[in-house]
Amino acid sequence: MLRFALTRALSLTLSLIVASLVIFAVIEVIPGDPAAFMLGLNAAPEAVEALRDDLGLNGSLVSRYLSWITGMMTGDFGVSYTYRVPVSDLVAQRLQVSLPLALYALILSTTIAIPVGLIAAAKRGSVTDYGIMGTTQLGIAVPNFWFAMLLVLVFAVNLRWFSAGGFPGWDAGVMAGLKALTLPAIALALPQASILARVMRSSLLETLHQDYIRTARAKGLSRRQATTRHALRNAMIPVLTIIGLQFSFLLAGAIIIENVFFLPGLGRLIFQGITQRDLVVVESLVMLLVFAVIVVTFLVDIAYAAVDPRLRRKA
Amino acid sequence: MKLPVQLILGAALTVLFIAAVLLSFLWTPHDVILLSISEKLQGPSAKYWLGTDHFGRDLLSMLMVGARTSIAVAIVAVGIGVIIGVPLGLTAAANRGGWLDELIMRGNDLIFAFPSLVIAILITAVFGPSATNAILAIGIFNIPVFARVSRGGALSIWTLDYILAARVAGKSATRISAEHILPNIANLLIVQGTIQFSLGILAEAGLSYVGLGAQPPTPSWGRMLADAQTMIYTTPRLAMLPGLAIIAMVLGLNLMGDGLRDLLDPRIRRAKA
Amino acid sequence: MIALEHLSLSIHGTPILDDVSFDMAPGKVFGLVGESGSGKSMTALAIMGLLPRGAETSGRVMLDGGDLSKLRDRDLCAIRGNRIGMIFQEPMTALNPVKTIGEQVAETLLIHTRTSRAEAMKIAAEKLARVGLPQDKFPLGRYPHELSGGQRQRVCIAMAIALHPELLIADEPTTALDVTTQAQILDLLRDLVAEEGMSLLLITHDLAVVSGIADHVAVMQTGKIVEQGETEQLFRHMTHPYTRQLFEASGHQPDRAAPPNNAPMLTVEGAVRDYALPRRALFGPAPTFRAVNGVSFTMNSGESVGLVGESGCGKSTLTRAILGLEPLQGGNIRLFGKDMTPATARDLRARIQVVFQDPYGSFNPRWRVEKLVAEPLHLLPSRPEDWRNRVALSLEEVGLPPDAMQRYPHEFSGGQRQRIAIARALILRPDLIILDEAVSALDVSIRAQILDLLAELQNRLGLAYLFISHDLSVVRTITDRVLVMRAGEIVEQGATEVVFAAPQHDYTRNLIAATPTIPDAWREDIHA
């Protein structure tokens, strides 16, 4: 198990290095002179030169890459050109919104989808099953940002249960914060929960056809016992994969949803960075997002091995 | 053979949208470029079946032309995924266990760490926003999807005896991949293709909505939603209709995909035979 | 007492069983024999109450005076695993991969009795030891993937007998296992029946297996029991034509001409084949596994040679090396004096063809038969003009009509598909055909027909066969010489009759002893 984790960790490190090279190349190499790019066409040559100095662009590519990477590792993400504050401060502030939102949505989606998928599988072919399958089919087809607008229209504008957007900050109290994140989290969770419920259902149905379920029944387990004791854990293996994959969709989705609800999260920051051509912000944030996806994939791999003993000995 | 209900329903919806797109090249109820502010924000009427937007443009015509962008982006993005991803997956499977397989699969994992929105952000930050960005971003993300599906399907076929028979007949790995593997994973690819097509429609809408995709004046469903957002309190119709169009299109494709899978799945077919 | 009384079964309206009745006595083995599709497995599932959806039964399944077929599932659950145990054919997939063997055996106890978990684990350890998995070598914490097929089947048996059931049902329990493992499992079952005083319902396709273990035998054909009785009596005085047909097919001896005394054709000298294994350390060389270790033998033209050995002995690897598909790490393989390697020219490859075991996986399901049979023509410089005629001729030689050319493989039965595979191997008129377990997946009566076909083709066309099989009784009927392979090495070779009559190597002796046979004395009565 330890060796499994170590080999995975090695491949995680490699992925991170290659990903950082790609991001560095796109942001700092392709535009030619990032400083001129950031200031636009009409910038004075002296201003460009000053920014070049500021950003440390006069060093070689290798030294620039190394200083960027070592900086990131020590928490120094550079200084935002537009905000004139360290990017790490901005990120820390914005993460307080984005991270709880993604987790909130993940928890919602998982706690709803798994029981729903189980019920559909248990009642296969019934009206309940058809109802669930129809609803999830619709849930997958709904664009989450449109669903978000719909939620605002119904629950904020008409019913006035929630505010239409904005975030009061955690200082205003945990409940107030969670309340502001509830509609966004529901909007994010709906399509993911629909997918997850369908995967849970089909995975369980497939597992129930395995030989060892027949063995369990021959041992005297009832259908329900065979399902809970033997099928469930095996059926969770593909479900785990999907949960891992969904994390990256949730992160990406959160970027868009934050726009609908005017939430001061990473998504808003990235878009401001793009419109203001603040490459320092964009570069560091993209690296952060990719880092998050890669680390979650790693954690899912480890969770896999915990569920499936066959994987533990494989490197 | 009895066709699954969902296949018929899904195909009907898909055909409807494609027909609307084709029709839009020849004829739309009104010109979508022409602005007529005097007729802005009108409700549905005999002249404007679905009403007009804040510039007085006919909503139905906008939806028809907007479908072009969505469908074009999704189709090209699926094309990129298939044309690059499938050969990669087949190559990896033909060299299973070898360094080339390892390289291709690790490359896949790497791309998976860049959701299409992140790719779009990277491209837009450097090149500025455009519909091409959307195509590239979605297309690049499609590559590992198709590579994985084709590798997985191909691996199970490589273990079968008819592949050994083909090798005994002196056929090369490339030839075997083309003659034996590809036709037998076509089912998988068609089903995955419809899924990625529908995901592409959703992704394009999302990218255009946040301004990373199609730019004005190109009509697109995502842009229409973005424009409608500020007016959602007063004229929710403007936001509802493009949303419903996206849902109907994606639902149609997903139903068709599910139906095709039921129809083409050899396990199900064998059971019926 | 367990008895079936006039049991009939249909699934979604299709009749599966028709008026099946038999009695089983405690401490006795009851053998239920039939070919695939005869309904023997469904009989077992009907007793267990585990029939698929859409099943309708009539008649009675009596256990100590109670009718199981009338019970609700809840009451059946109390009987399954407790009073009736069952084991299945495929031990590789019969165990839950994510639970330890201890947990799975203990579960039987925990479900049916008020045993504590610790006590259940203790009993599980005893039961595992009883079936030949002692704790010092196979602790309770082992997972199924850490065990071999035979060991997994032992775990299944431990699970099934944990509560001393009155009846144990074994559905083809040894079909997926090697002969020596099969003999051990059959011995174990026989001992358990004697010690525990339970009844064993043994379901098998193999007459030889039942002849060695069963006290009573019933023969099933298309859902009916055509004949049943005390084993020796039934074998000596079989009355039903189907029983006779099965019996004759299982010992079938095809008519073969004596091999011509020709020059050597295939020579294998000191062949060595290594595989790379997954790396154990992150860096450093990958360990290797030697699948074929210094194998040498010679085959003459027109000769029929058997290569026998159990799974994992390296016979499939050797086959691929002889076909020139994989490189050797030592020694050489020569066909007509020229090296067979992955770089071998096509004209030499055309002289050797192959027929595989699985009649389903042997053909691209999307190709028509004419294209399938024509595939080896790829080895010719260009596809001949008359390729369709050649395909038709090949099909005719294996007894298939020309209209088969336009059909797809799924339209044919297993036996017909093996004929198509032989037609494909014949189309280039090769000198040598490798038959890789080519009749192993077939029912005995179909197998006899295919063996006749092979013998006839050999007599007529002067083909040489390399007959690779785990089944000694088949190899004995169709080969002139035999090679015995174990762990990558040939441990014994010689004329087939000599090796079978007086095996020299211990392993060969074990193999022959483990192979179930119908006593010769029982056969004589039939022919008399």
mmCIF file of N, CA, C and O in Angstrom, chain A residues 3 6-7 10 121-122 124 210-223 225 228-231 233-234 237 306-315, chain C residues 45 48-50 53 73 77-78 80-82 84-86 88-90 93-99 103-105 107-108 111-112 143 145-146 159 279-280 282-283:
data_model
loop_
_atom_site.group_PDB
_atom_site.id
_atom_site.type_symbol
_atom_site.label_atom_id
_atom_site.label_comp_id
_atom_site.label_asym_id
_atom_site.label_seq_id
_atom_site.Cartn_x
_atom_site.Cartn_y
_atom_site.Cartn_z
ATOM 1 N N ARG A 3 3.985 1.445 -1.050
ATOM 2 C CA ARG A 3 4.706 1.574 -2.299
ATOM 3 C C ARG A 3 3.762 2.076 -3.399
ATOM 4 O O ARG A 3 4.138 2.869 -4.244
ATOM 5 N N LEU A 6 3.516 5.691 -2.970
ATOM 6 C CA LEU A 6 4.750 6.367 -3.381
ATOM 7 C C LEU A 6 4.864 6.479 -4.897
ATOM 8 O O LEU A 6 5.195 7.540 -5.429
ATOM 9 N N THR A 7 4.574 5.377 -5.616
ATOM 10 C CA THR A 7 4.663 5.451 -7.077
ATOM 11 C C THR A 7 3.654 6.456 -7.617
ATOM 12 O O THR A 7 3.949 7.199 -8.558
ATOM 13 N N LEU A 10 4.962 9.876 -7.115
ATOM 14 C CA LEU A 10 5.997 10.213 -8.092
ATOM 15 C C LEU A 10 5.357 10.669 -9.397
ATOM 16 O O LEU A 10 5.752 11.668 -9.998
ATOM 17 N N ALA A 121 -31.796 1.505 -8.828
ATOM 18 C CA ALA A 121 -31.326 0.149 -9.133
ATOM 19 C C ALA A 121 -32.187 -0.885 -8.419
ATOM 20 O O ALA A 121 -32.560 -1.908 -8.996
ATOM 21 N N ALA A 122 -32.528 -0.589 -7.156
ATOM 22 C CA ALA A 122 -33.315 -1.546 -6.376
ATOM 23 C C ALA A 122 -34.702 -1.724 -6.982
ATOM 24 O O ALA A 122 -35.260 -2.804 -6.963
ATOM 25 N N ARG A 124 -35.576 -1.387 -10.161
ATOM 26 C CA ARG A 124 -35.388 -1.360 -11.600
ATOM 27 C C ARG A 124 -36.666 -1.716 -12.350
ATOM 28 O O ARG A 124 -37.340 -2.683 -12.015
ATOM 29 N N GLN A 210 -22.815 -10.236 -11.127
ATOM 30 C CA GLN A 210 -21.560 -10.962 -10.985
ATOM 31 C C GLN A 210 -21.776 -12.313 -10.308
ATOM 32 O O GLN A 210 -22.723 -12.507 -9.550
ATOM 33 N N ASP A 211 -20.836 -13.226 -10.572
ATOM 34 C CA ASP A 211 -20.924 -14.570 -10.003
ATOM 35 C C ASP A 211 -20.943 -14.551 -8.473
ATOM 36 O O ASP A 211 -21.606 -15.366 -7.847
ATOM 37 N N TYR A 212 -20.170 -13.636 -7.863
ATOM 38 C CA TYR A 212 -20.081 -13.698 -6.400
ATOM 39 C C TYR A 212 -21.373 -13.287 -5.718
ATOM 40 O O TYR A 212 -21.593 -13.610 -4.548
ATOM 41 N N ILE A 213 -22.253 -12.605 -6.438
ATOM 42 C CA ILE A 213 -23.567 -12.311 -5.882
ATOM 43 C C ILE A 213 -24.394 -13.597 -5.830
ATOM 44 O O ILE A 213 -25.095 -13.880 -4.853
ATOM 45 N N ARG A 214 -24.251 -14.404 -6.878
ATOM 46 C CA ARG A 214 -24.931 -15.706 -6.885
ATOM 47 C C ARG A 214 -24.400 -16.574 -5.742
ATOM 48 O O ARG A 214 -25.170 -17.240 -5.051
ATOM 49 N N THR A 215 -23.070 -16.527 -5.539
ATOM 50 C CA THR A 215 -22.486 -17.272 -4.420
ATOM 51 C C THR A 215 -23.097 -16.813 -3.101
ATOM 52 O O THR A 215 -23.455 -17.633 -2.255
ATOM 53 N N ALA A 216 -23.210 -15.491 -2.942
ATOM 54 C CA ALA A 216 -23.755 -14.950 -1.695
ATOM 55 C C ALA A 216 -25.196 -15.405 -1.498
ATOM 56 O O ALA A 216 -25.605 -15.776 -0.394
ATOM 57 N N ARG A 217 -25.965 -15.424 -2.588
ATOM 58 C CA ARG A 217 -27.357 -15.868 -2.493
ATOM 59 C C ARG A 217 -27.407 -17.352 -2.143
ATOM 60 O O ARG A 217 -28.262 -17.779 -1.368
ATOM 61 N N ALA A 218 -26.465 -18.125 -2.694
ATOM 62 C CA ALA A 218 -26.440 -19.559 -2.406
ATOM 63 C C ALA A 218 -26.070 -19.808 -0.948
ATOM 64 O O ALA A 218 -26.360 -20.853 -0.390
ATOM 65 N N LYS A 219 -25.404 -18.823 -0.323
ATOM 66 C CA LYS A 219 -25.030 -18.918 1.077
ATOM 67 C C LYS A 219 -26.215 -18.642 1.982
ATOM 68 O O LYS A 219 -26.127 -18.829 3.191
ATOM 69 N N GLY A 220 -27.297 -18.105 1.418
ATOM 70 C CA GLY A 220 -28.468 -17.816 2.227
ATOM 71 C C GLY A 220 -28.698 -16.348 2.484
ATOM 72 O O GLY A 220 -29.548 -15.984 3.284
ATOM 73 N N LEU A 221 -27.948 -15.474 1.797
ATOM 74 C CA LEU A 221 -28.217 -14.050 1.951
ATOM 75 C C LEU A 221 -29.450 -13.675 1.141
ATOM 76 O O LEU A 221 -29.658 -14.199 0.042
ATOM 77 N N SER A 222 -30.257 -12.776 1.705
ATOM 78 C CA SER A 222 -31.400 -12.294 0.936
ATOM 79 C C SER A 222 -30.877 -11.342 -0.128
ATOM 80 O O SER A 222 -29.709 -10.956 -0.111
ATOM 81 N N ARG A 223 -31.765 -10.959 -1.043
ATOM 82 C CA ARG A 223 -31.358 -10.074 -2.118
ATOM 83 C C ARG A 223 -30.774 -8.778 -1.530
ATOM 84 O O ARG A 223 -29.753 -8.282 -1.968
ATOM 85 N N GLN A 225 -29.472 -8.314 1.513
ATOM 86 C CA GLN A 225 -28.190 -8.547 2.177
ATOM 87 C C GLN A 225 -27.064 -8.686 1.152
ATOM 88 O O GLN A 225 -25.969 -8.162 1.345
ATOM 89 N N THR A 228 -26.215 -5.134 0.002
ATOM 90 C CA THR A 228 -25.486 -4.257 0.919
ATOM 91 C C THR A 228 -24.128 -4.833 1.286
ATOM 92 O O THR A 228 -23.158 -4.103 1.399
ATOM 93 N N ARG A 229 -24.042 -6.167 1.458
ATOM 94 C CA ARG A 229 -22.778 -6.715 1.934
ATOM 95 C C ARG A 229 -21.776 -6.956 0.826
ATOM 96 O O ARG A 229 -20.573 -6.956 1.071
ATOM 97 N N HIS A 230 -22.257 -7.262 -0.383
ATOM 98 C CA HIS A 230 -21.300 -7.647 -1.413
ATOM 99 C C HIS A 230 -21.280 -6.723 -2.624
ATOM 100 O O HIS A 230 -20.227 -6.423 -3.156
ATOM 101 N N ALA A 231 -22.455 -6.288 -3.074
ATOM 102 C CA ALA A 231 -22.478 -5.528 -4.323
ATOM 103 C C ALA A 231 -22.019 -4.091 -4.123
ATOM 104 O O ALA A 231 -21.287 -3.542 -4.933
ATOM 105 N N ARG A 233 -19.914 -2.326 -2.208
ATOM 106 C CA ARG A 233 -18.527 -1.887 -2.190
ATOM 107 C C ARG A 233 -17.889 -2.032 -3.568
ATOM 108 O O ARG A 233 -17.121 -1.172 -3.996
ATOM 109 N N ASN A 234 -18.232 -3.107 -4.262
ATOM 110 C CA ASN A 234 -17.689 -3.273 -5.606
ATOM 111 C C ASN A 234 -18.265 -2.238 -6.561
ATOM 112 O O ASN A 234 -17.578 -1.766 -7.467
ATOM 113 N N ILE A 237 -16.593 1.348 -6.937
ATOM 114 C CA ILE A 237 -15.318 1.599 -7.616
ATOM 115 C C ILE A 237 -15.487 2.559 -8.805
ATOM 116 O O ILE A 237 -14.813 3.585 -8.859
ATOM 117 N N ALA A 306 -7.789 1.625 -1.350
ATOM 118 C CA ALA A 306 -8.399 1.295 -0.075
ATOM 119 C C ALA A 306 -9.633 0.424 -0.285
ATOM 120 O O ALA A 306 -9.921 -0.474 0.503
ATOM 121 N N VAL A 307 -10.369 0.665 -1.387
ATOM 122 C CA VAL A 307 -11.580 -0.108 -1.652
ATOM 123 C C VAL A 307 -11.239 -1.460 -2.274
ATOM 124 O O VAL A 307 -11.841 -2.472 -1.954
ATOM 125 N N ASP A 308 -10.259 -1.471 -3.170
ATOM 126 C CA ASP A 308 -9.994 -2.666 -3.960
ATOM 127 C C ASP A 308 -8.624 -3.262 -3.626
ATOM 128 O O ASP A 308 -7.599 -2.722 -4.022
ATOM 129 N N PRO A 309 -8.608 -4.384 -2.889
ATOM 130 C CA PRO A 309 -7.325 -4.956 -2.466
ATOM 131 C C PRO A 309 -6.461 -5.397 -3.650
ATOM 132 O O PRO A 309 -5.253 -5.506 -3.504
ATOM 133 N N ARG A 310 -7.080 -5.644 -4.811
ATOM 134 C CA ARG A 310 -6.284 -6.107 -5.956
ATOM 135 C C ARG A 310 -5.295 -5.052 -6.418
ATOM 136 O O ARG A 310 -4.294 -5.357 -7.044
ATOM 137 N N LEU A 311 -5.583 -3.778 -6.129
ATOM 138 C CA LEU A 311 -4.715 -2.711 -6.615
ATOM 139 C C LEU A 311 -3.522 -2.468 -5.705
ATOM 140 O O LEU A 311 -2.537 -1.899 -6.116
ATOM 141 N N ARG A 312 -3.645 -2.904 -4.446
ATOM 142 C CA ARG A 312 -2.634 -2.505 -3.471
ATOM 143 C C ARG A 312 -1.254 -2.999 -3.824
ATOM 144 O O ARG A 312 -0.276 -2.340 -3.579
ATOM 145 N N ARG A 313 -1.180 -4.179 -4.412
ATOM 146 C CA ARG A 313 0.153 -4.722 -4.647
ATOM 147 C C ARG A 313 0.735 -4.272 -5.969
ATOM 148 O O ARG A 313 1.915 -4.406 -6.206
ATOM 149 N N LYS A 314 -0.123 -3.762 -6.832
ATOM 150 C CA LYS A 314 0.375 -3.304 -8.133
ATOM 151 C C LYS A 314 1.052 -1.960 -7.984
ATOM 152 O O LYS A 314 0.608 -1.118 -7.234
ATOM 153 N N ALA A 315 2.124 -1.788 -8.722
ATOM 154 C CA ALA A 315 2.810 -0.500 -8.632
ATOM 155 C C ALA A 315 2.159 0.489 -9.566
ATOM 156 O O ALA A 315 1.425 0.125 -10.449
ATOM 157 N N LEU C 45 -30.433 -24.768 -9.930
ATOM 158 C CA LEU C 45 -30.958 -23.475 -9.509
ATOM 159 C C LEU C 45 -32.415 -23.590 -9.066
ATOM 160 O O LEU C 45 -32.862 -22.865 -8.180
ATOM 161 N N MET C 48 -32.398 -24.707 -5.540
ATOM 162 C CA MET C 48 -31.986 -23.605 -4.668
ATOM 163 C C MET C 48 -33.013 -22.480 -4.615
ATOM 164 O O MET C 48 -32.913 -21.590 -3.790
ATOM 165 N N GLY C 49 -33.949 -22.469 -5.535
ATOM 166 C CA GLY C 49 -34.876 -21.347 -5.614
ATOM 167 C C GLY C 49 -34.201 -20.093 -6.111
ATOM 168 O O GLY C 49 -34.551 -18.988 -5.728
ATOM 169 N N LEU C 50 -33.195 -20.244 -6.968
ATOM 170 C CA LEU C 50 -32.454 -19.090 -7.489
ATOM 171 C C LEU C 50 -32.647 -18.944 -9.000
ATOM 172 O O LEU C 50 -31.742 -18.520 -9.705
ATOM 173 N N ARG C 53 -35.454 -14.365 -13.457
ATOM 174 C CA ARG C 53 -36.793 -13.799 -13.596
ATOM 175 C C ARG C 53 -37.549 -14.453 -14.741
ATOM 176 O O ARG C 53 -36.957 -14.830 -15.733
ATOM 177 N N ASP C 73 -39.141 -16.514 -0.601
ATOM 178 C CA ASP C 73 -37.700 -16.329 -0.647
ATOM 179 C C ASP C 73 -37.110 -16.232 0.750
ATOM 180 O O ASP C 73 -36.024 -16.716 1.022
ATOM 181 N N CYS C 77 -34.063 -18.485 2.140
ATOM 182 C CA CYS C 77 -32.785 -17.941 2.602
ATOM 183 C C CYS C 77 -32.292 -18.699 3.835
ATOM 184 O O CYS C 77 -31.092 -18.889 4.019
ATOM 185 N N ALA C 78 -33.247 -19.111 4.687
ATOM 186 C CA ALA C 78 -32.860 -19.836 5.893
ATOM 187 C C ALA C 78 -32.363 -21.236 5.559
ATOM 188 O O ALA C 78 -31.667 -21.869 6.352
ATOM 189 N N ARG C 80 -30.933 -22.073 2.226
ATOM 190 C CA ARG C 80 -29.725 -21.957 1.404
ATOM 191 C C ARG C 80 -28.518 -21.668 2.283
ATOM 192 O O ARG C 80 -28.562 -20.784 3.136
ATOM 193 N N GLY C 81 -27.441 -22.383 2.076
ATOM 194 C CA GLY C 81 -26.227 -22.157 2.836
ATOM 195 C C GLY C 81 -26.267 -22.851 4.188
ATOM 196 O O GLY C 81 -25.247 -23.069 4.814
ATOM 197 N N ASN C 82 -27.459 -23.212 4.621
ATOM 198 C CA ASN C 82 -27.622 -23.856 5.916
ATOM 199 C C ASN C 82 -27.893 -25.351 5.725
ATOM 200 O O ASN C 82 -27.119 -26.204 6.150
ATOM 201 N N ILE C 84 -28.776 -26.568 2.480
ATOM 202 C CA ILE C 84 -28.289 -26.889 1.137
ATOM 203 C C ILE C 84 -27.143 -25.932 0.803
ATOM 204 O O ILE C 84 -27.304 -24.717 0.878
ATOM 205 N N GLY C 85 -25.992 -26.467 0.471
ATOM 206 C CA GLY C 85 -24.871 -25.628 0.033
ATOM 207 C C GLY C 85 -24.667 -25.799 -1.457
ATOM 208 O O GLY C 85 -25.091 -26.805 -2.036
ATOM 209 N N MET C 86 -24.036 -24.795 -2.083
ATOM 210 C CA MET C 86 -23.820 -24.945 -3.527
ATOM 211 C C MET C 86 -22.487 -24.331 -3.931
ATOM 212 O O MET C 86 -22.094 -23.283 -3.424
ATOM 213 N N PHE C 88 -20.041 -23.476 -7.608
ATOM 214 C CA PHE C 88 -20.259 -23.226 -9.036
ATOM 215 C C PHE C 88 -19.017 -23.549 -9.860
ATOM 216 O O PHE C 88 -17.959 -23.863 -9.332
ATOM 217 N N GLN C 89 -19.176 -23.365 -11.195
ATOM 218 C CA GLN C 89 -18.119 -23.764 -12.111
ATOM 219 C C GLN C 89 -16.893 -22.862 -12.057
ATOM 220 O O GLN C 89 -15.774 -23.336 -12.089
ATOM 221 N N GLU C 90 -17.124 -21.537 -11.987
ATOM 222 C CA GLU C 90 -16.024 -20.615 -12.237
ATOM 223 C C GLU C 90 -15.474 -20.052 -10.922
ATOM 224 O O GLU C 90 -15.938 -19.026 -10.451
ATOM 225 N N THR C 93 -14.347 -16.175 -10.402
ATOM 226 C CA THR C 93 -15.242 -15.034 -10.208
ATOM 227 C C THR C 93 -16.299 -15.291 -9.131
ATOM 228 O O THR C 93 -17.158 -14.461 -8.913
ATOM 229 N N ALA C 94 -16.214 -16.457 -8.477
ATOM 230 C CA ALA C 94 -17.275 -16.811 -7.534
ATOM 231 C C ALA C 94 -17.104 -16.138 -6.180
ATOM 232 O O ALA C 94 -18.008 -16.174 -5.355
ATOM 233 N N LEU C 95 -15.927 -15.548 -5.921
ATOM 234 C CA LEU C 95 -15.697 -14.918 -4.625
ATOM 235 C C LEU C 95 -15.670 -13.409 -4.783
ATOM 236 O O LEU C 95 -15.192 -12.884 -5.796
ATOM 237 N N ASN C 96 -16.153 -12.726 -3.743
ATOM 238 C CA ASN C 96 -16.136 -11.268 -3.746
ATOM 239 C C ASN C 96 -14.690 -10.777 -3.655
ATOM 240 O O ASN C 96 -14.006 -11.073 -2.680
ATOM 241 N N PRO C 97 -14.215 -10.021 -4.664
ATOM 242 C CA PRO C 97 -12.800 -9.649 -4.711
ATOM 243 C C PRO C 97 -12.369 -8.706 -3.593
ATOM 244 O O PRO C 97 -11.182 -8.597 -3.324
ATOM 245 N N VAL C 98 -13.300 -7.995 -2.954
ATOM 246 C CA VAL C 98 -12.881 -7.000 -1.968
ATOM 247 C C VAL C 98 -13.063 -7.484 -0.527
ATOM 248 O O VAL C 98 -12.898 -6.717 0.400
ATOM 249 N N LYS C 99 -13.395 -8.780 -0.330
ATOM 250 C CA LYS C 99 -13.502 -9.297 1.044
ATOM 251 C C LYS C 99 -12.530 -10.450 1.229
ATOM 252 O O LYS C 99 -12.281 -11.217 0.301
ATOM 253 N N GLU C 103 -13.584 -13.695 6.034
ATOM 254 C CA GLU C 103 -14.877 -13.011 6.150
ATOM 255 C C GLU C 103 -15.951 -13.756 5.368
ATOM 256 O O GLU C 103 -17.092 -13.885 5.807
ATOM 257 N N GLN C 104 -15.566 -14.233 4.164
ATOM 258 C CA GLN C 104 -16.582 -14.834 3.308
ATOM 259 C C GLN C 104 -17.035 -16.190 3.821
ATOM 260 O O GLN C 104 -18.197 -16.545 3.676
ATOM 261 N N VAL C 105 -16.106 -16.952 4.415
ATOM 262 C CA VAL C 105 -16.517 -18.238 4.982
ATOM 263 C C VAL C 105 -17.325 -18.000 6.266
ATOM 264 O O VAL C 105 -18.366 -18.604 6.486
ATOM 265 N N GLU C 107 -19.135 -15.617 6.972
ATOM 266 C CA GLU C 107 -20.443 -15.025 6.707
ATOM 267 C C GLU C 107 -21.551 -16.077 6.723
ATOM 268 O O GLU C 107 -22.656 -15.823 7.209
ATOM 269 N N THR C 108 -21.259 -17.266 6.184
ATOM 270 C CA THR C 108 -22.257 -18.337 6.198
ATOM 271 C C THR C 108 -22.744 -18.582 7.629
ATOM 272 O O THR C 108 -23.940 -18.725 7.884
ATOM 273 N N ILE C 111 -24.724 -15.472 9.123
ATOM 274 C CA ILE C 111 -26.059 -15.289 8.557
ATOM 275 C C ILE C 111 -27.070 -16.227 9.222
ATOM 276 O O ILE C 111 -28.201 -15.858 9.487
ATOM 277 N N HIS C 112 -26.638 -17.479 9.454
ATOM 278 C CA HIS C 112 -27.615 -18.495 9.870
ATOM 279 C C HIS C 112 -27.626 -18.788 11.355
ATOM 280 O O HIS C 112 -28.567 -19.373 11.854
ATOM 281 N N TYR C 143 -6.907 -12.371 0.373
ATOM 282 C CA TYR C 143 -7.952 -11.984 -0.570
ATOM 283 C C TYR C 143 -8.013 -12.997 -1.712
ATOM 284 O O TYR C 143 -6.994 -13.638 -2.027
ATOM 285 N N HIS C 145 -7.865 -12.793 -4.879
ATOM 286 C CA HIS C 145 -6.923 -12.683 -6.002
ATOM 287 C C HIS C 145 -5.549 -13.221 -5.652
ATOM 288 O O HIS C 145 -4.710 -13.370 -6.532
ATOM 289 N N GLU C 146 -5.313 -13.518 -4.367
ATOM 290 C CA GLU C 146 -4.015 -14.070 -3.987
ATOM 291 C C GLU C 146 -3.993 -15.600 -4.075
ATOM 292 O O GLU C 146 -2.993 -16.216 -3.741
ATOM 293 N N MET C 159 -17.111 -22.595 2.349
ATOM 294 C CA MET C 159 -18.282 -21.759 2.563
ATOM 295 C C MET C 159 -19.560 -22.588 2.521
ATOM 296 O O MET C 159 -20.488 -22.384 3.307
ATOM 297 N N ARG C 279 7.769 -4.166 -12.799
ATOM 298 C CA ARG C 279 8.921 -3.858 -11.941
ATOM 299 C C ARG C 279 8.542 -3.950 -10.482
ATOM 300 O O ARG C 279 7.488 -3.516 -10.063
ATOM 301 N N ARG C 280 9.465 -4.477 -9.673
ATOM 302 C CA ARG C 280 9.221 -4.515 -8.227
ATOM 303 C C ARG C 280 9.740 -3.233 -7.602
ATOM 304 O O ARG C 280 9.111 -2.644 -6.755
ATOM 305 N N LEU C 282 11.175 0.783 -8.104
ATOM 306 C CA LEU C 282 10.877 1.878 -9.015
ATOM 307 C C LEU C 282 11.909 1.954 -10.122
ATOM 308 O O LEU C 282 11.601 2.178 -11.276
ATOM 309 N N PHE C 283 13.173 1.792 -9.745
ATOM 310 C CA PHE C 283 14.234 1.801 -10.742
ATOM 311 C C PHE C 283 14.883 0.434 -10.731
ATOM 312 O O PHE C 283 14.640 -0.362 -9.853
#
